[in-house]
Amino acid sequence: MNFLWLRAATSVALILVVAGILRAVFGPPWGLLIVSLGLVAMVSHHVVNLARLERWMRQPLGTPVPHGSGVWEYIFSGLNRRARMALDQRQQLADSLERFRTAAQAMPDGVIILNDQNLIEWVNTRAEEYFGLDDQRDRGVPVTNLLRRSDFAAYLARGRYDEPLSLQPEREDGRTLSIQIIPFGAEQKLVLARDITHLERLETMRRDFVANVSHELRTPLTVVSGFIETVADGLDEMDADETRRHLELALEQARRMQRLIDDLLTLSALETRGPPPEDERVSVRRLLAEVSDEAKALSAGRHRIEVEEQGADCALLGAAPELHSAFSNLVSNAVRYTPAGGSIRIRWHRDGQGASFTVEDTGVGIEARHIPRLTERFYRVDRGRSRESGGTGLGLAIVKHVLTRHHAHLEIASEPGRGSRFCARFPADRVVAEPILERS
Ligand code: ADP
């Protein structure tokens, strides 16, 4: 028999014993009276405590259980213990949930939790940003009402999520998201959204690059095979001069392909090589002499070429072949894009902030809208002019790469019909006083 039954039986027994004694001493009515009074007292006691219990049940969770007497003390203390245990468990669950949410908030991906009916249960800040959701406002709303995309709805309905879905939410211009659904628990779902805009852009660049290279090589190759075919077909009839002319034209195209491949290899080396040495000193005076000689050779007397040095008795820290290639590209562009009779000024200037290598020409100039894109691979303002003058469309991309590797940057100013100025600025820590190691 448990404790409660024992207490109840004891109380009833006590009333009956007292009633029995009183009946024996004072007669039956007294016994009956005492039994009745005892039962009324017991019932009142229980009613009062039940009322307390009922009142407590209407209070918010965590309200202390009322005190009781007799059996109710036992019941209330048991209830109190259970209420505390429930509160502790609740707190532990809340803590775990909070830890999960903090972790999900810290994730670089957007996270949406859906219940078994695809209603939103929770959204992290990143997902709010990606999809224009609001965690508080949108809880309980079907996700497809807010992510109104037929491809997403089809993906969600499919039920198989081995492959992620690529999605471009309409409200974000240009952003591409990779959506992956992960089912968990009782048909709940975790929707993960990762920003893959950068990867997509790289992939597009890679595709464009391959297409550009193929196109750039195909044109001269077609011309070369055309000339060779012509020569082969007319070998018997063609005189030596005509054959030579055809072969020379073919050779010119072969050289063009060679230049393109050289530039591609230079770019690829710049991308894969480690950073340029920081302790190798490259003589500036020697660099200037080399590039101005090249400019004169390329110009073949068609331009006035001036070299202006201020503080050239110094060295640049870095890779000599790279610096030479960058300076040489700037100078050769000036020659190629300046009609005969124009002037080209090559200038070195050193001051407290570092040093600059500037090439100024009075050539064709460039419209302002093209300037930000000039260092992109294969970007040309005038494709025909670039090809005619032996350009590959990669020169300024090489210049930019080399300068970035040397912590320098390129500044371009130009005016159509008046000329251009390309200036490579080096920070002070890349310029030192005395050249020790000269380029071989
Ligand atoms: P390219 O081999 O075609 O010269 P670059 O990458 O060196 O390729 O230059 C990209 C484009 O920038 C050129 O096609 C040309 O349109 C423009 N450009 C570069 N330098 C000059 C310059 N000094 N004057 C005018 N246009 C220039």
Short mmCIF file of C-alpha atoms and ligand atoms in Angstrom, two decimals:
data_model
loop_
_atom_site.label_atom_id
_atom_site.label_comp_id
_atom_site.label_asym_id
_atom_site.label_seq_id
_atom_site.Cartn_x
_atom_site.Cartn_y
_atom_site.Cartn_z
CA MET A 1 0.00 0.00 0.00
CA ASN A 2 1.47 3.32 -0.92
CA PHE A 3 1.94 6.32 1.31
CA LEU A 4 -1.20 8.17 0.23
CA TRP A 5 -3.50 5.21 0.79
CA LEU A 6 -1.89 4.66 4.19
CA ARG A 7 -2.46 8.32 5.19
CA ALA A 8 -6.12 8.20 4.02
CA ALA A 9 -6.77 4.90 5.79
CA THR A 10 -5.13 6.24 8.99
CA SER A 11 -7.31 9.39 8.93
CA VAL A 12 -10.54 7.40 8.39
CA ALA A 13 -9.50 4.90 11.09
CA LEU A 14 -8.77 7.78 13.52
CA ILE A 15 -12.22 9.32 12.90
CA LEU A 16 -13.88 5.92 13.35
CA VAL A 17 -11.95 5.21 16.59
CA VAL A 18 -12.82 8.65 18.07
CA ALA A 19 -16.44 8.24 16.92
CA GLY A 20 -16.53 4.75 18.48
CA ILE A 21 -15.19 6.02 21.83
CA LEU A 22 -17.66 8.97 21.89
CA ARG A 23 -20.53 6.63 20.94
CA ALA A 24 -19.62 4.29 23.78
CA VAL A 25 -19.33 7.13 26.34
CA PHE A 26 -22.12 9.55 25.21
CA GLY A 27 -24.42 7.48 23.02
CA PRO A 28 -24.89 6.92 19.17
CA PRO A 29 -25.76 10.51 18.08
CA TRP A 30 -22.35 11.74 19.26
CA GLY A 31 -20.56 9.05 17.33
CA LEU A 32 -22.47 9.94 14.16
CA LEU A 33 -21.78 13.64 14.70
CA ILE A 34 -18.08 13.08 15.08
CA VAL A 35 -17.92 10.88 11.92
CA SER A 36 -19.81 13.53 9.96
CA LEU A 37 -17.62 16.39 11.27
CA GLY A 38 -14.49 14.38 10.54
CA LEU A 39 -15.60 13.65 6.98
CA VAL A 40 -16.59 17.33 6.40
CA ALA A 41 -13.15 18.44 7.70
CA MET A 42 -11.37 15.94 5.42
CA VAL A 43 -13.38 16.95 2.35
CA SER A 44 -12.87 20.69 3.07
CA HIS A 45 -9.13 20.13 3.44
CA HIS A 46 -8.97 18.39 0.06
CA VAL A 47 -11.20 20.99 -1.64
CA VAL A 48 -9.01 23.86 -0.37
CA ASN A 49 -5.84 22.14 -1.61
CA LEU A 50 -7.41 21.17 -4.95
CA ALA A 51 -8.37 24.82 -5.39
CA ARG A 52 -4.72 25.79 -4.72
CA LEU A 53 -3.56 23.20 -7.23
CA GLU A 54 -6.04 24.41 -9.82
CA ARG A 55 -4.94 28.04 -9.26
CA TRP A 56 -1.27 27.04 -9.62
CA MET A 57 -1.98 25.23 -12.88
CA ARG A 58 -3.27 28.44 -14.37
CA GLN A 59 -0.07 30.33 -13.48
CA PRO A 60 2.82 30.68 -15.98
CA LEU A 61 5.43 27.92 -16.12
CA GLY A 62 8.04 28.31 -13.38
CA THR A 63 5.57 29.61 -10.71
CA PRO A 64 6.45 27.88 -7.41
CA VAL A 65 4.08 25.09 -6.33
CA PRO A 66 1.89 26.13 -3.29
CA HIS A 67 2.54 24.68 0.18
CA GLY A 68 0.09 22.13 1.48
CA SER A 69 -0.49 20.19 4.65
CA GLY A 70 -1.12 16.53 5.32
CA VAL A 71 -1.13 14.36 2.18
CA TRP A 72 -1.08 17.54 0.10
CA GLU A 73 2.33 18.44 1.42
CA TYR A 74 3.57 15.18 -0.04
CA ILE A 75 1.74 15.74 -3.35
CA PHE A 76 2.89 19.36 -3.69
CA SER A 77 6.52 18.56 -2.94
CA GLY A 78 6.39 15.77 -5.58
CA LEU A 79 4.90 18.20 -8.06
CA ASN A 80 7.50 20.78 -7.15
CA ARG A 81 10.31 18.30 -7.86
CA ARG A 82 8.80 17.38 -11.23
CA ALA A 83 8.21 21.01 -12.20
CA ARG A 84 11.87 21.80 -11.42
CA MET A 85 13.03 18.83 -13.49
CA ALA A 86 10.82 19.92 -16.40
CA LEU A 87 12.16 23.46 -16.13
CA ASP A 88 15.76 22.18 -16.12
CA GLN A 89 15.10 20.04 -19.19
CA ARG A 90 13.44 22.96 -20.89
CA GLN A 91 16.43 25.15 -20.12
CA GLN A 92 18.82 22.50 -21.47
CA LEU A 93 16.77 22.25 -24.66
CA ALA A 94 16.69 26.03 -24.97
CA ASP A 95 20.48 26.13 -24.47
CA SER A 96 21.03 23.45 -27.14
CA LEU A 97 18.72 25.27 -29.52
CA GLU A 98 20.52 28.54 -28.83
CA ARG A 99 23.90 26.86 -29.46
CA PHE A 100 22.58 25.43 -32.73
CA ARG A 101 21.24 28.83 -33.79
CA THR A 102 24.48 30.60 -32.89
CA ALA A 103 26.39 28.02 -34.97
CA ALA A 104 23.93 28.33 -37.86
CA GLN A 105 24.12 32.14 -37.66
CA ALA A 106 27.91 32.00 -37.83
CA MET A 107 27.80 29.87 -41.00
CA PRO A 108 28.89 31.60 -44.17
CA ASP A 109 25.87 30.00 -45.90
CA GLY A 110 22.20 30.94 -45.79
CA VAL A 111 20.20 28.45 -43.67
CA ILE A 112 16.41 27.94 -43.71
CA ILE A 113 14.76 25.25 -41.57
CA LEU A 114 11.49 23.86 -42.93
CA ASN A 115 9.00 21.64 -41.12
CA ASP A 116 7.36 18.53 -42.62
CA GLN A 117 4.94 20.75 -44.58
CA ASN A 118 7.67 23.00 -45.94
CA LEU A 119 6.66 25.87 -43.67
CA ILE A 120 9.52 28.10 -42.53
CA GLU A 121 10.62 27.36 -38.95
CA TRP A 122 13.76 29.41 -38.78
CA VAL A 123 15.99 31.55 -41.03
CA ASN A 124 19.52 32.78 -40.39
CA THR A 125 20.68 36.31 -41.20
CA ARG A 126 22.51 35.28 -44.37
CA ALA A 127 19.37 33.61 -45.77
CA GLU A 128 17.37 36.74 -44.84
CA GLU A 129 19.82 38.74 -46.93
CA TYR A 130 19.89 36.30 -49.87
CA PHE A 131 16.12 35.85 -50.18
CA GLY A 132 14.70 39.02 -48.57
CA LEU A 133 13.18 36.97 -45.72
CA ASP A 134 12.55 38.00 -42.13
CA ASP A 135 12.94 35.30 -39.48
CA GLN A 136 10.28 36.72 -37.13
CA ARG A 137 7.78 37.74 -39.81
CA ASP A 138 8.05 34.69 -42.06
CA ARG A 139 7.89 31.82 -39.56
CA GLY A 140 5.04 29.46 -40.42
CA VAL A 141 4.80 30.72 -44.04
CA PRO A 142 5.19 28.14 -46.87
CA VAL A 143 8.68 28.62 -48.26
CA THR A 144 7.44 28.52 -51.85
CA ASN A 145 5.23 31.56 -51.14
CA LEU A 146 8.36 33.60 -50.44
CA LEU A 147 10.90 31.95 -52.74
CA ARG A 148 8.70 32.24 -55.78
CA ARG A 149 10.77 30.34 -58.27
CA SER A 150 9.42 27.46 -60.30
CA ASP A 151 12.85 25.77 -60.43
CA PHE A 152 13.13 25.93 -56.62
CA ALA A 153 9.57 24.62 -56.17
CA ALA A 154 10.32 21.73 -58.56
CA TYR A 155 13.59 20.96 -56.74
CA LEU A 156 11.84 20.99 -53.35
CA ALA A 157 9.02 18.77 -54.62
CA ARG A 158 11.37 16.30 -56.28
CA GLY A 159 12.42 14.86 -52.91
CA ARG A 160 15.89 13.82 -54.20
CA TYR A 161 18.58 16.32 -53.40
CA ASP A 162 21.87 14.66 -54.51
CA GLU A 163 22.74 17.57 -56.79
CA PRO A 164 22.55 21.21 -55.68
CA LEU A 165 20.39 23.68 -57.60
CA SER A 166 21.91 26.84 -59.12
CA LEU A 167 19.66 29.82 -58.57
CA GLN A 168 19.80 33.51 -59.27
CA PRO A 169 17.30 35.22 -56.91
CA GLU A 170 15.55 37.99 -58.80
CA ARG A 171 16.08 40.66 -56.16
CA GLU A 172 19.88 40.33 -56.19
CA ASP A 173 21.49 41.52 -59.36
CA GLY A 174 24.06 39.10 -60.61
CA ARG A 175 24.32 36.93 -57.49
CA THR A 176 24.29 33.19 -58.10
CA LEU A 177 23.37 30.82 -55.27
CA SER A 178 23.89 27.09 -54.97
CA ILE A 179 20.94 25.59 -53.09
CA GLN A 180 21.27 22.26 -51.32
CA ILE A 181 18.40 20.66 -49.37
CA ILE A 182 19.27 18.28 -46.54
CA PRO A 183 16.35 16.29 -45.06
CA PHE A 184 16.59 15.57 -41.33
CA GLY A 185 14.47 14.51 -38.32
CA ALA A 186 10.76 13.92 -38.92
CA GLU A 187 10.61 15.05 -42.56
CA GLN A 188 12.13 18.41 -41.71
CA LYS A 189 14.51 20.04 -44.17
CA LEU A 190 17.57 22.19 -43.99
CA VAL A 191 17.92 24.51 -46.99
CA LEU A 192 21.53 25.66 -47.44
CA ALA A 193 22.27 28.53 -49.82
CA ARG A 194 25.88 29.25 -50.81
CA ASP A 195 27.00 32.29 -52.77
CA ILE A 196 28.86 30.95 -55.82
CA THR A 197 28.90 34.21 -57.79
CA HIS A 198 32.68 34.34 -57.63
CA LEU A 199 33.04 30.73 -58.82
CA GLU A 200 30.57 31.32 -61.62
CA ARG A 201 32.46 34.42 -62.70
CA LEU A 202 35.73 32.50 -62.71
CA GLU A 203 34.13 29.75 -64.75
CA THR A 204 32.79 32.31 -67.25
CA MET A 205 36.23 33.94 -67.45
CA ARG A 206 37.81 30.54 -68.06
CA ARG A 207 35.32 29.75 -70.83
CA ASP A 208 35.78 33.19 -72.42
CA PHE A 209 39.54 32.85 -72.20
CA VAL A 210 39.59 29.46 -73.94
CA ALA A 211 37.23 30.80 -76.62
CA ASN A 212 39.40 33.91 -77.10
CA VAL A 213 42.66 31.98 -77.34
CA SER A 214 41.15 29.54 -79.84
CA HIS A 215 39.81 32.43 -81.90
CA GLU A 216 43.11 34.35 -81.77
CA LEU A 217 45.05 31.29 -82.93
CA ARG A 218 42.56 30.13 -85.52
CA THR A 219 42.71 33.33 -87.57
CA PRO A 220 46.48 33.33 -88.28
CA LEU A 221 46.46 29.57 -88.63
CA THR A 222 43.80 29.79 -91.35
CA VAL A 223 45.87 32.44 -93.10
CA VAL A 224 49.07 30.35 -92.84
CA SER A 225 47.42 27.23 -94.20
CA GLY A 226 45.81 29.33 -96.95
CA PHE A 227 49.21 30.65 -98.11
CA ILE A 228 50.84 27.26 -97.90
CA GLU A 229 48.02 25.72 -99.93
CA THR A 230 48.32 28.46 -102.55
CA VAL A 231 52.05 27.94 -102.81
CA ALA A 232 51.70 24.15 -102.92
CA ASP A 233 48.98 24.32 -105.62
CA GLY A 234 50.86 26.79 -107.81
CA LEU A 235 54.40 25.53 -107.22
CA ASP A 236 54.98 24.92 -110.90
CA GLU A 237 53.48 28.14 -112.25
CA MET A 238 54.46 30.63 -109.50
CA ASP A 239 57.70 32.57 -109.91
CA ALA A 240 60.20 32.81 -107.07
CA ASP A 241 59.16 36.35 -106.06
CA GLU A 242 55.54 35.44 -105.73
CA THR A 243 56.38 32.30 -103.76
CA ARG A 244 58.62 34.34 -101.44
CA ARG A 245 55.88 36.92 -100.91
CA HIS A 246 53.40 34.23 -99.95
CA LEU A 247 55.85 32.55 -97.64
CA GLU A 248 56.73 35.87 -96.00
CA LEU A 249 53.06 36.55 -95.34
CA ALA A 250 52.72 33.07 -93.87
CA LEU A 251 55.79 33.70 -91.72
CA GLU A 252 54.31 36.96 -90.44
CA GLN A 253 51.22 35.07 -89.27
CA ALA A 254 53.37 32.35 -87.71
CA ARG A 255 55.23 35.08 -85.79
CA ARG A 256 51.92 36.48 -84.64
CA MET A 257 50.99 33.08 -83.23
CA GLN A 258 54.42 32.87 -81.64
CA ARG A 259 53.94 36.26 -79.93
CA LEU A 260 50.54 35.19 -78.69
CA ILE A 261 51.89 31.96 -77.25
CA ASP A 262 54.83 33.81 -75.66
CA ASP A 263 52.43 36.26 -73.99
CA LEU A 264 50.18 33.42 -72.83
CA LEU A 265 53.16 31.63 -71.33
CA THR A 266 54.30 34.86 -69.64
CA LEU A 267 50.84 35.34 -68.12
CA SER A 268 50.64 31.76 -67.00
CA ALA A 269 54.10 31.99 -65.41
CA LEU A 270 53.08 35.19 -63.60
CA GLU A 271 50.04 33.40 -62.22
CA THR A 272 51.77 30.25 -61.10
CA ARG A 273 55.13 31.59 -59.94
CA GLY A 274 55.73 32.55 -56.31
CA PRO A 275 56.07 36.24 -55.42
CA PRO A 276 59.01 38.10 -56.99
CA PRO A 277 62.18 38.32 -54.89
CA GLU A 278 62.27 41.23 -52.47
CA ASP A 279 66.02 41.34 -52.16
CA GLU A 280 67.01 41.34 -55.83
CA ARG A 281 67.99 44.83 -56.97
CA VAL A 282 67.15 45.76 -60.55
CA SER A 283 69.04 48.75 -61.90
CA VAL A 284 66.56 51.42 -62.98
CA ARG A 285 69.07 53.19 -65.21
CA ARG A 286 69.71 49.99 -67.08
CA LEU A 287 65.98 49.23 -67.42
CA LEU A 288 65.38 52.72 -68.84
CA ALA A 289 68.24 52.33 -71.30
CA GLU A 290 66.94 48.95 -72.48
CA VAL A 291 63.33 50.02 -72.99
CA SER A 292 64.25 53.29 -74.69
CA ASP A 293 66.52 51.37 -77.09
CA GLU A 294 63.63 49.04 -77.81
CA ALA A 295 61.30 51.98 -78.41
CA LYS A 296 63.76 53.53 -80.85
CA ALA A 297 64.22 50.24 -82.68
CA LEU A 298 60.45 49.71 -82.94
CA SER A 299 59.79 53.29 -84.00
CA ALA A 300 62.55 53.19 -86.63
CA GLY A 301 62.78 56.98 -86.60
CA ARG A 302 59.05 57.60 -87.08
CA HIS A 303 58.66 59.28 -83.64
CA ARG A 304 60.47 61.74 -81.44
CA ILE A 305 61.48 59.75 -78.34
CA GLU A 306 62.60 61.53 -75.17
CA VAL A 307 63.86 59.97 -71.96
CA GLU A 308 63.61 62.01 -68.78
CA GLU A 309 65.21 60.76 -65.57
CA GLN A 310 64.91 62.16 -62.09
CA GLY A 311 66.50 60.06 -59.36
CA ALA A 312 67.17 57.12 -61.69
CA ASP A 313 70.32 56.24 -59.80
CA CYS A 314 68.47 53.61 -57.82
CA ALA A 315 67.15 50.09 -58.00
CA LEU A 316 63.76 48.44 -57.88
CA LEU A 317 63.37 45.38 -55.68
CA GLY A 318 61.89 42.53 -57.65
CA ALA A 319 62.22 40.30 -60.68
CA ALA A 320 64.20 41.94 -63.50
CA PRO A 321 62.60 39.98 -66.41
CA GLU A 322 59.10 40.83 -65.16
CA LEU A 323 59.82 44.54 -64.70
CA HIS A 324 61.47 44.64 -68.10
CA SER A 325 58.47 42.97 -69.70
CA ALA A 326 56.02 45.44 -68.07
CA PHE A 327 57.99 48.57 -69.01
CA SER A 328 58.65 47.24 -72.48
CA ASN A 329 54.92 46.58 -73.08
CA LEU A 330 54.04 50.17 -72.10
CA VAL A 331 56.71 51.60 -74.35
CA SER A 332 55.86 49.40 -77.32
CA ASN A 333 52.15 50.32 -76.97
CA ALA A 334 53.09 54.01 -77.11
CA VAL A 335 55.03 53.44 -80.33
CA ARG A 336 52.32 51.24 -81.88
CA TYR A 337 49.44 53.57 -81.08
CA THR A 338 51.17 56.82 -82.06
CA PRO A 339 51.12 57.71 -85.74
CA ALA A 340 54.40 58.67 -87.40
CA GLY A 341 55.57 62.16 -86.48
CA GLY A 342 54.24 61.94 -82.89
CA SER A 343 56.26 62.12 -79.70
CA ILE A 344 56.85 59.65 -76.91
CA ARG A 345 58.20 60.60 -73.51
CA ILE A 346 59.62 57.97 -71.14
CA ARG A 347 59.98 59.36 -67.63
CA TRP A 348 61.35 58.09 -64.31
CA HIS A 349 60.53 60.10 -61.21
CA ARG A 350 61.52 59.38 -57.65
CA ASP A 351 60.09 61.16 -54.59
CA GLY A 352 59.29 60.54 -50.91
CA GLN A 353 56.29 58.36 -51.72
CA GLY A 354 58.24 56.00 -53.99
CA ALA A 355 58.85 56.21 -57.71
CA SER A 356 56.99 56.19 -60.99
CA PHE A 357 57.69 55.02 -64.51
CA THR A 358 55.59 56.98 -67.01
CA VAL A 359 55.15 56.63 -70.76
CA GLU A 360 53.39 59.51 -72.45
CA ASP A 361 52.49 59.65 -76.12
CA THR A 362 50.72 61.97 -78.54
CA GLY A 363 48.99 59.04 -80.22
CA VAL A 364 45.41 57.99 -80.97
CA GLY A 365 44.25 58.16 -77.34
CA ILE A 366 41.48 56.13 -75.72
CA GLU A 367 37.87 56.99 -74.89
CA ALA A 368 37.22 57.14 -71.13
CA ARG A 369 34.70 54.27 -71.20
CA HIS A 370 37.40 51.80 -72.33
CA ILE A 371 39.99 52.74 -69.73
CA PRO A 372 38.74 50.56 -66.81
CA ARG A 373 38.75 47.46 -69.05
CA LEU A 374 42.12 47.89 -70.80
CA THR A 375 43.95 45.46 -68.51
CA GLU A 376 41.47 42.63 -69.19
CA ARG A 377 42.86 39.86 -71.35
CA PHE A 378 42.13 40.36 -75.04
CA TYR A 379 40.33 43.67 -74.45
CA ARG A 380 41.12 46.00 -77.34
CA VAL A 381 39.68 49.35 -78.28
CA ASP A 382 40.35 48.80 -81.95
CA ARG A 383 40.88 45.15 -82.85
CA GLY A 384 42.09 45.89 -86.38
CA ARG A 385 44.66 48.49 -85.28
CA SER A 386 45.95 46.18 -82.53
CA ARG A 387 46.45 43.27 -84.98
CA GLU A 388 48.01 45.43 -87.67
CA SER A 389 50.58 46.68 -85.22
CA GLY A 390 51.36 43.18 -83.98
CA GLY A 391 49.33 43.31 -80.75
CA THR A 392 48.16 40.23 -78.87
CA GLY A 393 45.65 41.96 -76.57
CA LEU A 394 47.58 40.65 -73.58
CA GLY A 395 50.20 43.39 -73.06
CA LEU A 396 48.40 45.45 -70.43
CA ALA A 397 47.16 42.30 -68.65
CA ILE A 398 50.83 41.34 -68.24
CA VAL A 399 51.67 44.88 -67.07
CA LYS A 400 48.94 44.77 -64.43
CA HIS A 401 50.02 41.35 -63.17
CA VAL A 402 53.67 42.33 -62.90
CA LEU A 403 52.86 45.59 -61.10
CA THR A 404 50.51 43.90 -58.64
CA ARG A 405 53.21 41.34 -57.86
CA HIS A 406 55.56 44.26 -57.10
CA HIS A 407 52.95 46.09 -54.95
CA ALA A 408 52.75 48.77 -57.62
CA HIS A 409 49.74 49.97 -59.60
CA LEU A 410 48.94 51.36 -63.02
CA GLU A 411 47.33 54.76 -63.64
CA ILE A 412 45.95 55.53 -67.10
CA ALA A 413 44.94 58.95 -68.44
CA SER A 414 44.02 59.48 -72.05
CA GLU A 415 42.14 61.67 -74.44
CA PRO A 416 41.04 60.47 -77.90
CA GLY A 417 43.05 62.15 -80.63
CA ARG A 418 45.49 63.78 -78.17
CA GLY A 419 47.41 60.95 -76.57
CA SER A 420 47.76 58.76 -73.51
CA ARG A 421 49.74 58.53 -70.29
CA PHE A 422 50.45 55.20 -68.60
CA CYS A 423 52.09 55.50 -65.20
CA ALA A 424 53.38 52.62 -63.04
CA ARG A 425 53.67 53.76 -59.40
CA PHE A 426 55.94 51.87 -57.01
CA PRO A 427 55.75 52.22 -53.22
CA ALA A 428 58.81 53.58 -51.37
CA ASP A 429 59.72 50.18 -49.91
CA ARG A 430 60.31 48.81 -53.44
CA VAL A 431 62.85 51.50 -54.35
CA VAL A 432 66.37 51.41 -52.93
CA ALA A 433 69.45 53.52 -53.45
CA GLU A 434 72.13 51.41 -55.07
CA PRO A 435 71.81 48.60 -57.57
CA ILE A 436 73.96 45.67 -56.56
CA LEU A 437 72.76 42.91 -58.84
CA GLU A 438 72.42 43.95 -62.45
CA ARG A 439 70.22 42.12 -64.92
CA SER A 440 72.24 39.81 -67.08
P1 ADP B 1 47.44 45.10 -77.65
O1 ADP B 1 48.33 43.97 -77.88
O2 ADP B 1 46.17 45.04 -78.42
O3 ADP B 1 48.12 46.42 -77.77
P2 ADP B 1 47.32 45.68 -74.83
O4 ADP B 1 46.82 44.82 -73.73
O5 ADP B 1 48.72 46.10 -74.78
O6 ADP B 1 46.95 44.91 -76.15
O7 ADP B 1 46.41 46.96 -74.89
C1 ADP B 1 45.02 46.82 -74.87
C2 ADP B 1 44.36 47.90 -75.70
O8 ADP B 1 44.60 49.18 -75.07
C3 ADP B 1 44.95 48.06 -77.07
O9 ADP B 1 44.34 47.17 -77.98
C4 ADP B 1 44.66 49.50 -77.40
O10 ADP B 1 43.35 49.61 -77.88
C5 ADP B 1 44.73 50.18 -76.05
N1 ADP B 1 46.04 50.86 -75.82
C6 ADP B 1 47.07 50.41 -75.10
N2 ADP B 1 48.06 51.31 -75.07
C7 ADP B 1 47.63 52.36 -75.80
C8 ADP B 1 48.20 53.62 -76.13
N3 ADP B 1 49.42 53.99 -75.71
N4 ADP B 1 47.47 54.46 -76.90
C9 ADP B 1 46.24 54.12 -77.32
N5 ADP B 1 45.64 52.93 -77.02
C10 ADP B 1 46.33 52.08 -76.26
#
